[in-house]
Coordinates of C-alpha atoms in Angstrom, one line a residue:
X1 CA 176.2 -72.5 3.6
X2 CA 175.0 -74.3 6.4
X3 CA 176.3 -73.2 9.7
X4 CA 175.5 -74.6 12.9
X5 CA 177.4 -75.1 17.0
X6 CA 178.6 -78.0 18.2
X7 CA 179.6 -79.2 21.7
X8 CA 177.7 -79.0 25.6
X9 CA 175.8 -76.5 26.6
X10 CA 177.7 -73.6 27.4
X11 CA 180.7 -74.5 25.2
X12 CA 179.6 -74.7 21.4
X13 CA 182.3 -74.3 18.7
X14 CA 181.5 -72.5 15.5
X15 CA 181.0 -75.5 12.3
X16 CA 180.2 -75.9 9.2
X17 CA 178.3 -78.7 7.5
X18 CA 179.8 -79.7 4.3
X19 CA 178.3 -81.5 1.4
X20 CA 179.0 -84.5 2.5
X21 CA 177.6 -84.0 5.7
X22 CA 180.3 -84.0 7.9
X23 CA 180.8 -81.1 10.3
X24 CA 184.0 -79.2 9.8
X25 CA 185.1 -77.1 12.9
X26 CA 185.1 -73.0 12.1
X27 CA 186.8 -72.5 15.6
X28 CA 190.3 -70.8 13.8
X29 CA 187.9 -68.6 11.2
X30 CA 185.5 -67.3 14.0
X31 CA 184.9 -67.3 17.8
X32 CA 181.2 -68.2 17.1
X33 CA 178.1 -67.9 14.8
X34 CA 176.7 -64.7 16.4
X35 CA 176.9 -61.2 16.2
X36 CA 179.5 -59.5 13.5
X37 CA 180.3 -63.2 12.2
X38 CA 176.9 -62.7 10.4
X39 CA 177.7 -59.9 8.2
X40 CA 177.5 -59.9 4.7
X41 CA 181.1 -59.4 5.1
X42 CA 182.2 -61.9 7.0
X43 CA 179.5 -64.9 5.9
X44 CA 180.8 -64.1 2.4
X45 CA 184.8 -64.8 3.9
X46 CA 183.4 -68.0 4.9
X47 CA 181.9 -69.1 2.0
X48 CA 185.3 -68.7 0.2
X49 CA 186.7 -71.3 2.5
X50 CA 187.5 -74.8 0.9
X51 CA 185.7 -76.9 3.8
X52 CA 188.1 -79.9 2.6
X53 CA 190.9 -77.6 4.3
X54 CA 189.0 -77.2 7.7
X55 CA 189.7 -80.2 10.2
X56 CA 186.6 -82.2 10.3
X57 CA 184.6 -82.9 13.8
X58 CA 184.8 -86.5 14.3
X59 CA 181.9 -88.7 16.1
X60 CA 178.6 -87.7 16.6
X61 CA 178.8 -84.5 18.9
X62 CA 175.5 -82.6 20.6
X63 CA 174.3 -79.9 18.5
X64 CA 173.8 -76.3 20.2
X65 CA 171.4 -73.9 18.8
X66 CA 172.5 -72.6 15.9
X67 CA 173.1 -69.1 16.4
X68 CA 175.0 -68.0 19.9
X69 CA 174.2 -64.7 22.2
X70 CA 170.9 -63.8 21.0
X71 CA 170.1 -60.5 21.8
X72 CA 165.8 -60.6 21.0
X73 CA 163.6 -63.9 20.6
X74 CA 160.8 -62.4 19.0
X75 CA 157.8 -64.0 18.0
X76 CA 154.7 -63.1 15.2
X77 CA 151.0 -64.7 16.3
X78 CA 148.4 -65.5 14.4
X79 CA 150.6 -65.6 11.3
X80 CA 149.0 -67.9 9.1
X81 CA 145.6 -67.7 7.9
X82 CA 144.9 -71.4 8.4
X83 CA 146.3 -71.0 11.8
X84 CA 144.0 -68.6 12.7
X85 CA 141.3 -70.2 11.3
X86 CA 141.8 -73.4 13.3
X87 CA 142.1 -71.1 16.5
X88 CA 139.1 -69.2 16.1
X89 CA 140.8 -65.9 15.7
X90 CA 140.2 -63.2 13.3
X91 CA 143.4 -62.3 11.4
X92 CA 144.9 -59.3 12.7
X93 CA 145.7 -56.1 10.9
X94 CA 149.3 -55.8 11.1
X95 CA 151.5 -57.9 12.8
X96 CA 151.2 -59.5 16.7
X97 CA 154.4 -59.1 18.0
X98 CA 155.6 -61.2 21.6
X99 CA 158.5 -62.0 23.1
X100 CA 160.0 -65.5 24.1
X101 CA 162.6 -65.5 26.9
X102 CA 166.1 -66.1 25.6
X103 CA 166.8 -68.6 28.7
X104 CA 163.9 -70.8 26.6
X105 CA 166.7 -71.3 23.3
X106 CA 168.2 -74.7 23.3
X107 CA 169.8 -77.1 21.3
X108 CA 167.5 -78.6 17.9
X109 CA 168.0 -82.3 20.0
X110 CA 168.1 -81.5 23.0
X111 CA 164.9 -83.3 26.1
X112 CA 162.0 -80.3 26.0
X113 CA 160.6 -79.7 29.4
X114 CA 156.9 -80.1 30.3
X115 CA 157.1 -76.8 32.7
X116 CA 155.8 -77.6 36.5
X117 CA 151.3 -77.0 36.8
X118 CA 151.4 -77.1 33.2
X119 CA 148.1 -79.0 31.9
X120 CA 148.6 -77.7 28.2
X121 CA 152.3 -77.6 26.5
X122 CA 151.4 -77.5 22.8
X123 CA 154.2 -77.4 19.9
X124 CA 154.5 -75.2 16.7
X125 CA 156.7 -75.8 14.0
X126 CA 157.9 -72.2 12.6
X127 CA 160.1 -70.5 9.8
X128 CA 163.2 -68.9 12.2
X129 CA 165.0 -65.7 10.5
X130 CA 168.1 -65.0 11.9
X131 CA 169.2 -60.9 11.4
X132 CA 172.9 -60.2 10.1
X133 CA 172.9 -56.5 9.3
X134 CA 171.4 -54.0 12.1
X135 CA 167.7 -52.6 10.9
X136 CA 165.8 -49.8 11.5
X137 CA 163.1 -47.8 9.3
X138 CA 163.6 -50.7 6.6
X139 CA 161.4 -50.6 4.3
X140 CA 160.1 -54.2 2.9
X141 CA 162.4 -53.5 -0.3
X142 CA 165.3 -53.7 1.8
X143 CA 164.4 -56.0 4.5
X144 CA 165.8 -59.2 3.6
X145 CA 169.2 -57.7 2.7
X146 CA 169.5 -57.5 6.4
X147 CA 168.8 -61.3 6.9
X148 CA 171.8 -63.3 7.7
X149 CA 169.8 -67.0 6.8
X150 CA 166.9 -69.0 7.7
X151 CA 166.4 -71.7 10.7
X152 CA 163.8 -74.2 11.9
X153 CA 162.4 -73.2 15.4
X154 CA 160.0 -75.0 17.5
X155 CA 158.0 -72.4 19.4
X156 CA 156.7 -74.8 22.5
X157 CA 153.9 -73.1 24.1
X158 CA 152.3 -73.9 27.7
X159 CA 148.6 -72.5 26.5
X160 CA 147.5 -72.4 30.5
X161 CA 150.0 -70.0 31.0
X162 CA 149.6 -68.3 27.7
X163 CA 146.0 -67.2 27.9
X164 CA 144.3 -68.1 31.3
X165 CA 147.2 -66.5 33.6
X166 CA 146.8 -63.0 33.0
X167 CA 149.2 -60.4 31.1
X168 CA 150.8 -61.1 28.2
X169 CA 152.1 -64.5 26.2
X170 CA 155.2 -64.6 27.4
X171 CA 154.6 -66.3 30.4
X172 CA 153.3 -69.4 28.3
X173 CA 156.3 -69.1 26.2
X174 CA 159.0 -68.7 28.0
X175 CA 160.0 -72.1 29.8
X176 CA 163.6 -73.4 29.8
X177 CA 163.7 -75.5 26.5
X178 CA 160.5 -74.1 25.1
X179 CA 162.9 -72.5 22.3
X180 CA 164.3 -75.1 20.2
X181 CA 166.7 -73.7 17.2
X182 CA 168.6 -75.4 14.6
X183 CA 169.9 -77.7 13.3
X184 CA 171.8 -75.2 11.0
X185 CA 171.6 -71.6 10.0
X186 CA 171.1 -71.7 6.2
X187 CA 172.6 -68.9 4.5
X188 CA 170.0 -66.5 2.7
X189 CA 171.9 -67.0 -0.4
X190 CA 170.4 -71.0 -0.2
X191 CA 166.7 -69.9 0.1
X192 CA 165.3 -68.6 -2.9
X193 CA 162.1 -68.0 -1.6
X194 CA 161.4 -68.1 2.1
X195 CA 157.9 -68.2 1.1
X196 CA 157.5 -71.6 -0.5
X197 CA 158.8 -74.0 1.8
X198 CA 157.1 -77.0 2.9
X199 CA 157.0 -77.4 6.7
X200 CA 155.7 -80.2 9.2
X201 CA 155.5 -81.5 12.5
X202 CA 155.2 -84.6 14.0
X203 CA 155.0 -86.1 17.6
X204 CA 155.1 -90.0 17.8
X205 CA 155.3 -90.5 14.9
X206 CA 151.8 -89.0 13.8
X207 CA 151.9 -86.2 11.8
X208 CA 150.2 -83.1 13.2
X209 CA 151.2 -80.0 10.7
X210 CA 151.9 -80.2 7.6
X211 CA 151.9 -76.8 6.1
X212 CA 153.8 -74.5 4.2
X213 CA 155.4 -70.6 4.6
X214 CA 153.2 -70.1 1.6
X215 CA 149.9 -69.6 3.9
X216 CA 151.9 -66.4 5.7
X217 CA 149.5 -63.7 6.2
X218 CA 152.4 -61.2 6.4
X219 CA 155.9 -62.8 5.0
X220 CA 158.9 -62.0 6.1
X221 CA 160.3 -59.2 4.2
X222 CA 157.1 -57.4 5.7
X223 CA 157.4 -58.6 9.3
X224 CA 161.4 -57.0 9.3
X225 CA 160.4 -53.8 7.8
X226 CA 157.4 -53.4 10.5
X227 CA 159.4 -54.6 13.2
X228 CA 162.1 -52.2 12.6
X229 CA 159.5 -49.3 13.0
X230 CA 159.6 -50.1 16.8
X231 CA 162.8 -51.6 17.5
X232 CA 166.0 -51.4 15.8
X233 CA 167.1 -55.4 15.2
X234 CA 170.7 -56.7 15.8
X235 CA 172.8 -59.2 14.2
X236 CA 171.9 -62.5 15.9
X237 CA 168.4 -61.2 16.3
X238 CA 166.4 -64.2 16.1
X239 CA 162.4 -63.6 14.5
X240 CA 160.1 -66.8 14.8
X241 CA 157.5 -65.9 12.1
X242 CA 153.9 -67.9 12.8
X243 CA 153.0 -71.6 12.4
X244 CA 150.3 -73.8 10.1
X245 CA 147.7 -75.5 11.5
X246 CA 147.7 -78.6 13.4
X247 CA 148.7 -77.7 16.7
X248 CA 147.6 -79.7 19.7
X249 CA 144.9 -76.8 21.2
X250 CA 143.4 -76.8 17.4
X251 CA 142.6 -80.9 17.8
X252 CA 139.1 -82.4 18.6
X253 CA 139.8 -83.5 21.0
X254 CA 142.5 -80.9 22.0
X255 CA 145.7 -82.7 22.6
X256 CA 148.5 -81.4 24.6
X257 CA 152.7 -83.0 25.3
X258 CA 153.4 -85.6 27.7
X259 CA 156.3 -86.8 29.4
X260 CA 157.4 -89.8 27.0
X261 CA 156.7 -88.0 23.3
X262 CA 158.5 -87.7 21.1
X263 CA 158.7 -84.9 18.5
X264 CA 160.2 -84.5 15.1
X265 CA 159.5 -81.5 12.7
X266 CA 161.3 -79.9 10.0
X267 CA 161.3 -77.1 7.3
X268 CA 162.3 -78.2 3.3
X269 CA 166.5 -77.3 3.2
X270 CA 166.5 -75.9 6.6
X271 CA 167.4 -79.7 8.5
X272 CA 164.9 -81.7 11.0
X273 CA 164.8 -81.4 14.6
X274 CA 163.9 -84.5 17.0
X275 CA 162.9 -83.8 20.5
X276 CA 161.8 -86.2 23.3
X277 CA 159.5 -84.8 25.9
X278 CA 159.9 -85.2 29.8
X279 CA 159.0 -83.6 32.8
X280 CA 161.0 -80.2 34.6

């Protein structure tokens, strides 16, 4: 299934995407995609619907992020080895975990906001993994049982902030709209291998990555089982796993978002986002 929110900010409605690709409204089946509407149990209750019987969303309506009340934005750095490569780094011996603000998660569409004194907002296109069945002390056997599906996430970063500003990276990642998620939250049951799947990113129309989650240093099943050593993770849990290479600080010349750009990037079966850049 493809699940995704629809509607302005602050008032998304639960929806489906059918196969025709028309959005059919989930409002009378659940309150919204988020928390215990991502169990096993109750993903599985949905996927016995007949979408022909659900009242279909008519026009062209914004879409939200596509998972609601997210309780932990977490991020893995470093997590590709081509990335790393390209950034000079060493790859690390077990995962680097950080943090992203969850006032930075908007819709997949929605205007990205250069962040005021920034001098270097870069982009990263990234395999999201959205968590449907509480984990702790999994072990990587287990781990994706616990994942409710799979999203495209752009993880904006203001580079400035993120490694010249002292502390950790959170300040660079944090920024209202730096936390792009969507289109649709594909079930786990469509991925048959989260890692093989084709990835890219471009911005005006030139494209920058164009990777795949094959080049994961750690994949995903082991990133939930070591994250679940140190935190126990929630349904609507959102994990933002690592990017390819080609991201603007890993040009020659370095190259850095603008007001006036325009992004697009997208993950094979997980949908495309398209973003246009201005200033906060």
């Amino acid at each position: 299934m493809k699940l995704l929110r629809y509607g302005p900010v602050g008032q998304e409605k639960p929806g489906l995407l059918d196969e025709n690709g028309a959005i059919r409204d989930l409002s009378a089946k659940v309150s919204d995609i988020a928390g215990d509407a991502l169990s096993d149990a109750s993903l599985n209750r949905l996927r016995a619907l007949d979408p022909n019987d659900l009242p279909v969303v008519e026009g062209a309506p914004r879409i939200g992020a596509c998972v609601g009340q997210v309780g932990k934005f977490i991020c893995i750095g470093l997590n590709y080895a081509d990335h790393a490569a390209e950034s000079g780094m060493a790859l690390p011996e077990e995962p680097v975990i950080f943090f992203k603000a969850t006032s930075a998660i908007m819709g997949p569409n929605d205007r990205v906001e250069i962040p005021r004194g920034s001098v270097k907002t870069d982009w990263e296109v990234e395999l999201g993994v959205v968590i449907g069945k509480a984990a702790k002390y999994v072990t990587e056997a287990e781990a994706l049982n616990h994942v409710a599906g799979y999203c495209v996430i752009n993880d904006l970063s203001e580079r400035d902030f993120q490694l010249h500003r002292s502390g950790q990276w959170v300040k660079g990642k944090s920024a209202d709209t730096f936390g792009p998620i969507g289109p649709w939250l594909v079930t786990r049951d469509e991925v048959a291998d989260p890692q093989n799947l084709p990835m890219y990113l471009e911005v005006n129309d030139h494209r920058y990555q164009d990777g795949s989650t094959k080049t994961m240093h750690f994949g995903v099943a082991t990133v939930i089982s070591h994250l679940s050593q140190f935190m126990s993770l929630q349904p609507g849990d959102v994990i933002s796993t690592g990017t390819p290479p080609g991201v603007g600080m890993g040009q020659n010349p370095q190259t850095y978002l603008k007001a006036g750009d325009r992004m697009e990037l997208g993950i094979e079966g997980l949908g495309i986002q398209r973003q246009d850049v201005g200033q906060a």
